[in-house]
C-alpha cells in the first residue's frame, strides 16, 4: 500500500488512539498509564516504521500484538 506522509501520519495516529482506548477499556488502566504503555512499546515503534506495514492493519490486530508484547 502506497500512502503519502500525511496519510501515514493520519493512519498511525488513529491506531495509536485506538490502542490507548482499548487498553483503558480492556485492562482498566488510567489514561496516563495507557499513553505511557503504548508510547514505550516496541509495537508503537514498529507502527511508526512504514516498512512494518502495521499502519495498514486493523487496530484490533495491532492491539493483539501489543497484548502479546505486554505479556512477555
XYZ file of N, CA, C and O in Angstrom:
288
model
N 0.848 -1.175 0.000
C 0.000 0.000 0.000
C 0.890 1.233 0.000
O 1.737 1.389 0.863
N 0.697 2.063 -0.977
C 1.456 3.312 -1.051
C 0.613 4.452 -0.510
O -0.482 4.707 -0.997
N 1.137 5.118 0.507
C 0.463 6.272 1.080
C 1.471 7.401 1.219
O 2.674 7.159 1.361
N 0.984 8.625 1.193
C 1.888 9.749 1.394
C 2.094 9.979 2.894
O 1.457 9.322 3.724
N 2.971 10.895 3.223
C 3.306 11.139 4.629
C 2.100 11.567 5.455
O 1.950 11.144 6.606
N 1.245 12.391 4.882
C 0.061 12.866 5.601
C -0.891 11.704 5.898
O -1.421 11.578 7.000
N -1.100 10.830 4.930
C -1.960 9.667 5.125
C -1.363 8.706 6.157
O -2.072 8.178 7.015
N -0.050 8.511 6.079
C 0.634 7.639 7.032
C 0.460 8.176 8.451
O 0.124 7.429 9.371
N 0.669 9.460 8.625
C 0.518 10.081 9.945
C -0.912 9.923 10.451
O -1.135 9.574 11.613
N -1.880 10.162 9.595
C -3.289 10.029 9.967
C -3.607 8.608 10.413
O -4.261 8.387 11.431
N -3.113 7.637 9.665
C -3.395 6.233 9.968
C -2.718 5.801 11.274
O -3.338 5.118 12.100
N -1.469 6.186 11.475
C -0.776 5.799 12.703
C -1.375 6.490 13.921
O -1.485 5.874 14.986
N -1.793 7.737 13.775
C -2.429 8.440 14.901
C -3.756 7.786 15.274
O -4.095 7.681 16.449
N -4.505 7.349 14.272
C -5.777 6.674 14.532
C -5.585 5.365 15.282
O -6.290 5.078 16.253
N -4.623 4.575 14.844
C -4.355 3.302 15.515
C -3.843 3.560 16.927
O -4.255 2.880 17.875
N -2.970 4.534 17.086
C -2.440 4.860 18.411
C -3.563 5.240 19.362
O -3.625 4.760 20.503
N -4.460 6.073 18.899
C -5.609 6.478 19.714
C -6.462 5.268 20.094
O -6.891 5.131 21.253
N -6.678 4.390 19.133
C -7.463 3.180 19.401
C -6.770 2.279 20.418
O -7.427 1.706 21.294
N -5.458 2.139 20.298
C -4.711 1.296 21.241
C -4.846 1.821 22.667
O -5.051 1.052 23.607
N -4.746 3.122 22.814
C -4.887 3.740 24.137
C -6.287 3.474 24.688
O -6.444 3.068 25.840
N -7.298 3.676 23.859
C -8.671 3.445 24.304
C -8.912 1.980 24.653
O -9.562 1.667 25.650
N -8.382 1.075 23.839
C -8.545 -0.353 24.114
C -7.878 -0.756 25.429
O -8.436 -1.544 26.194
N -6.702 -0.220 25.705
C -6.040 -0.503 26.977
C -6.881 -0.015 28.151
O -7.023 -0.709 29.154
N -7.449 1.157 28.009
C -8.287 1.705 29.080
C -9.534 0.848 29.277
O -9.906 0.547 30.413
N -10.154 0.434 28.189
C -11.395 -0.339 28.264
C -11.172 -1.771 28.732
O -11.912 -2.278 29.570
N -10.165 -2.419 28.186
C -9.974 -3.846 28.445
C -9.100 -4.140 29.658
O -9.292 -5.147 30.324
N -8.125 -3.282 29.898
C -7.206 -3.518 31.015
C -7.501 -2.615 32.209
O -6.851 -2.725 33.243
N -8.445 -1.710 32.029
C -8.888 -0.797 33.095
C -7.730 0.011 33.673
O -7.608 0.143 34.885
N -6.888 0.528 32.788
C -5.799 1.393 33.223
C -6.187 2.845 32.984
O -7.070 3.148 32.173
N -5.528 3.734 33.678
C -5.806 5.163 33.537
C -5.299 5.666 32.183
O -4.457 5.025 31.546
N -5.793 6.822 31.784
C -5.348 7.415 30.522
C -3.835 7.635 30.521
O -3.166 7.231 29.563
N -3.262 8.253 31.557
C -1.807 8.448 31.527
C -1.025 7.132 31.425
O -0.035 7.050 30.694
N -1.479 6.098 32.125
C -0.799 4.796 32.073
C -0.942 4.165 30.692
O 0.005 3.568 30.171
N -2.118 4.286 30.086
C -2.340 3.734 28.746
C -1.447 4.434 27.722
O -0.841 3.774 26.871
N -1.351 5.748 27.818
C -0.494 6.507 26.904
C 0.961 6.074 27.069
O 1.656 5.801 26.091
N 1.400 5.999 28.307
C 2.779 5.589 28.586
C 3.056 4.189 28.046
O 4.088 3.943 27.413
N 2.129 3.283 28.274
C 2.298 1.899 27.833
C 2.436 1.813 26.321
O 3.325 1.127 25.802
N 1.572 2.513 25.617
C 1.618 2.470 24.148
C 2.901 3.101 23.628
O 3.630 2.505 22.827
N 3.207 4.318 24.078
C 4.357 5.042 23.533
C 5.696 4.392 23.875
O 6.673 4.603 23.166
N 5.753 3.591 24.917
C 7.003 2.927 25.287
C 7.119 1.510 24.712
O 8.132 0.849 24.909
N 6.107 1.067 23.996
C 6.106 -0.300 23.481
C 6.907 -0.433 22.183
O 7.073 0.521 21.415
N 7.375 -1.645 21.958
C 8.050 -1.958 20.695
C 7.059 -1.960 19.535
O 7.429 -1.657 18.401
N 5.825 -2.300 19.810
C 4.795 -2.293 18.767
C 4.588 -0.869 18.243
O 4.454 -0.658 17.036
N 4.573 0.105 19.137
C 4.427 1.505 18.701
C 5.615 1.903 17.834
O 5.433 2.557 16.801
N 6.807 1.509 18.235
C 7.996 1.824 17.437
C 7.879 1.200 16.045
O 8.233 1.826 15.049
N 7.367 -0.021 16.001
C 7.176 -0.677 14.704
C 6.088 0.020 13.886
O 6.217 0.159 12.670
N 5.041 0.464 14.560
C 3.951 1.169 13.885
C 4.461 2.417 13.169
O 3.979 2.767 12.091
N 5.444 3.068 13.746
C 5.991 4.298 13.173
C 6.935 4.051 12.001
O 7.346 5.002 11.339
N 7.264 2.792 11.749
C 8.106 2.447 10.600
C 7.195 2.018 9.457
O 6.545 0.968 9.534
N 7.155 2.793 8.396
C 6.279 2.427 7.267
C 6.543 1.023 6.729
O 5.615 0.337 6.303
N 7.776 0.581 6.789
C 8.115 -0.737 6.235
C 7.503 -1.885 7.029
O 7.404 -3.000 6.509
N 7.081 -1.626 8.261
C 6.457 -2.690 9.065
C 5.081 -3.058 8.527
O 4.606 -4.172 8.737
N 4.424 -2.099 7.876
C 3.083 -2.339 7.350
C 1.981 -2.317 8.396
O 0.810 -2.498 8.066
N 2.328 -2.082 9.656
C 1.310 -2.099 10.713
C 0.279 -0.985 10.547
O -0.866 -1.144 10.949
N 0.678 0.111 9.944
C -0.250 1.229 9.747
C -1.454 0.830 8.897
O -2.518 1.447 8.980
N -1.303 -0.229 8.099
C -2.375 -0.667 7.206
C -3.210 -1.796 7.808
O -4.125 -2.301 7.172
N -2.893 -2.186 9.041
C -3.631 -3.251 9.714
C -4.745 -2.652 10.580
O -4.750 -1.466 10.862
N -5.634 -3.501 11.024
C -6.717 -3.025 11.889
C -6.169 -2.736 13.281
O -5.155 -3.302 13.714
N -6.850 -1.866 13.981
C -6.468 -1.548 15.359
C -6.527 -2.796 16.229
O -5.687 -2.986 17.109
N -7.501 -3.657 15.985
C -7.629 -4.889 16.750
C -6.428 -5.802 16.560
O -5.947 -6.417 17.513
N -5.949 -5.887 15.348
C -4.771 -6.716 15.066
C -3.545 -6.158 15.777
O -2.797 -6.901 16.418
N -3.334 -4.850 15.678
C -2.181 -4.224 16.322
C -2.302 -4.345 17.840
O -1.315 -4.594 18.533
N -3.529 -4.244 18.361
C -3.730 -4.407 19.797
C -3.375 -5.822 20.251
O -2.767 -6.008 21.308
N -3.717 -6.806 19.450
C -3.366 -8.195 19.786
C -1.849 -8.351 19.870
O -1.335 -9.043 20.755
N -1.127 -7.707 18.979
C 0.339 -7.731 19.034
C 0.845 -7.032 20.299
O 1.785 -7.499 20.953
N 0.202 -5.923 20.650
C 0.582 -5.201 21.861
C 0.332 -6.050 23.094
O 1.165 -6.116 23.999
N -0.793 -6.750 23.116
C -1.098 -7.646 24.234
C -0.013 -8.701 24.406
O 0.418 -8.978 25.530
N 0.405 -9.297 23.286
C 1.471 -10.310 23.350
C 2.738 -9.712 23.916
O 3.415 -10.326 24.731
N 3.075 -8.516 23.450
C 4.294 -7.856 23.935
C 4.205 -7.606 25.442
O 5.165 -7.835 26.170
N 3.065 -7.177 25.914
C 2.920 -6.850 27.319
C 2.951 -8.076 28.214
O 3.324 -7.995 29.378
N 2.567 -9.226 27.668
C 2.583 -10.461 28.446
C 4.002 -10.995 28.620
O 4.265 -11.745 29.549
N 4.899 -10.626 27.704
C 6.261 -11.166 27.752
C 7.222 -10.099 28.056
O 7.671 -9.302 28.207
